[in-house]
Every structure is written in C-alpha cells, then in structure tokens.
C-alpha positions in Angstrom: 7.7 -0.7 49.3 8.3 3.0 48.4 10.3 6.1 49.0 9.3 9.5 50.5 9.4 12.6 48.3 12.7 13.8 50.0 14.3 10.4 49.0 13.1 10.8 45.4 14.3 14.4 45.1 17.7 13.6 46.6 18.3 10.6 44.3 18.0 8.0 47.0 15.2 6.0 45.7 17.3 3.0 44.8 19.1 3.0 48.1 15.8 3.2 50.0 14.3 0.4 48.1 17.4 -1.8 48.6 17.3 -1.1 52.3 13.6 -1.9 52.5 14.2 -5.1 50.6 17.0 -6.2 52.9 15.0 -5.4 56.0 11.8 -7.2 55.0 11.5 -9.3 51.9 15.1 -10.7 52.1 14.2 -12.2 55.4 11.8 -14.6 53.8 12.8 -18.2 53.0 12.7 -19.1 49.3 9.5 -21.0 50.0 7.9 -18.0 51.6 9.1 -15.7 48.9 7.6 -17.9 46.2 4.1 -17.0 47.6 4.3 -13.2 47.7 3.5 -10.3 45.5 5.6 -7.1 45.8 3.9 -3.8 45.8 5.8 -0.6 44.9 4.0 2.5 46.0 5.9 5.8 46.5 4.9 7.3 49.8 4.6 10.7 48.1 1.9 9.4 45.8 -0.4 7.9 48.5 -3.6 9.8 48.6 -2.1 12.9 47.0 -3.3 12.6 43.5 0.4 12.6 42.4 1.7 9.6 40.5 5.1 8.5 39.4 5.6 8.7 35.7 5.5 5.3 34.0 9.3 5.5 33.5 9.8 6.3 37.2 7.7 3.4 38.3 9.4 1.1 35.8 12.8 2.1 37.1 11.7 1.3 40.7 10.4 -2.0 39.6 13.7 -2.8 37.9 15.5 -2.0 41.1 13.3 -4.3 43.0 13.6 -7.1 40.5 17.4 -6.8 40.6 17.2 -7.1 44.4 15.2 -10.3 44.0 17.6 -11.6 41.4 20.6 -11.0 43.6 19.0 -12.6 46.7 16.7 -15.4 45.3 18.0 -15.9 41.7 17.0 -15.3 38.2 14.0 -17.7 38.1 12.5 -16.0 41.2 13.1 -12.5 39.7 11.3 -13.6 36.5 8.4 -15.2 38.4 7.6 -12.5 41.0 4.8 -10.1 40.4 5.5 -6.5 41.1 2.6 -4.2 41.3 2.4 -0.4 41.1 0.2 1.6 43.4 0.0 5.3 43.8 -2.9 7.3 42.5 -3.7 4.8 39.7 -6.6 6.2 37.7 -8.4 5.4 34.4 -6.3 8.1 32.7 -2.9 6.7 33.7 -3.4 3.0 33.9 -2.7 2.3 30.2 0.6 4.1 30.2 1.6 2.5 33.5 0.7 -1.0 32.2 2.6 -0.4 29.0 5.8 -0.6 31.0 7.2 -4.2 30.8 8.4 -4.1 34.3 5.0 -3.3 35.8 3.0 -6.5 36.3 -0.2 -5.0 37.6 -1.6 -2.1 39.7 -3.0 -1.5 43.2 -6.1 0.6 43.1 -6.8 2.8 46.1 -9.3 5.7 46.1 -10.3 5.2 42.5 -11.9 1.9 43.5 -14.5 3.9 45.6 -16.2 5.1 42.4 -17.7 2.3 40.3 -17.1 4.1 37.0 -13.5 5.0 37.8 -12.8 1.4 38.9 -14.4 0.0 35.9 -12.3 2.3 33.7 -9.1 0.8 35.3 -10.2 -2.8 35.2 -11.3 -2.5 31.6 -8.5 -0.4 30.3 
C-alpha cells in the first residue's frame, strides 16, 4: 500500500491509504486477514533512492492500523505486522525501526549488495 508523490504533496496520503484498504484488505475475511502482513511503500520511494522520513512512515502505519482497528477490531490491529519499504538502507534502517508503529522493513535494491543487506539485517 502506498501513495504517489502527488498524493503526498496534496495532503491526500490518509485518504489514498483508506481507499486502498477498503478496496483490498477489507475484502478479506477475518480468518484470511489473520494470516497477512501489510506492507506500506510510498510509490514515490520505489527505486528512487528517496525515503519517507521515519515520522512520515510512522504516520502512514498509524493510518493503516486505524483502518484495521475500525474494520477487524483492536486485537487484530495490535496483532498485524506492518512493514515499511521504500529505499531502506543501512543508514536509515535504525531510525525507521525506532518508530513504534513500524514492525519491520522490506528491502529492495539494498539486498543486491551483500554488505548493504548485512548492514540492514544486523542494524
């Protein structure tokens, strides 16, 4: 799940994430939902070298967790894992993972270099 740069710049991130949730995840049964992991990756960060600030990422994760809470209940919102993806690198993984709302990261291009990937895994 994630917004385009135009959505972010126009303040529409929350609305876009809610729409994506309703059009996808909310269609799952509670049993199906219990088996998924949610990934938040702003479209504008995919392969660009740009990354959301830790605060931006945490805000998006809070929005998603609120959507889960409203649709599946508090226990599901507490249990679901929400990962951040979007130019995760050894130099930003620590600050991203310091955010309580971020449960883990998705690693893209940085996984192609063994030293870079090891730096993320061993942060």
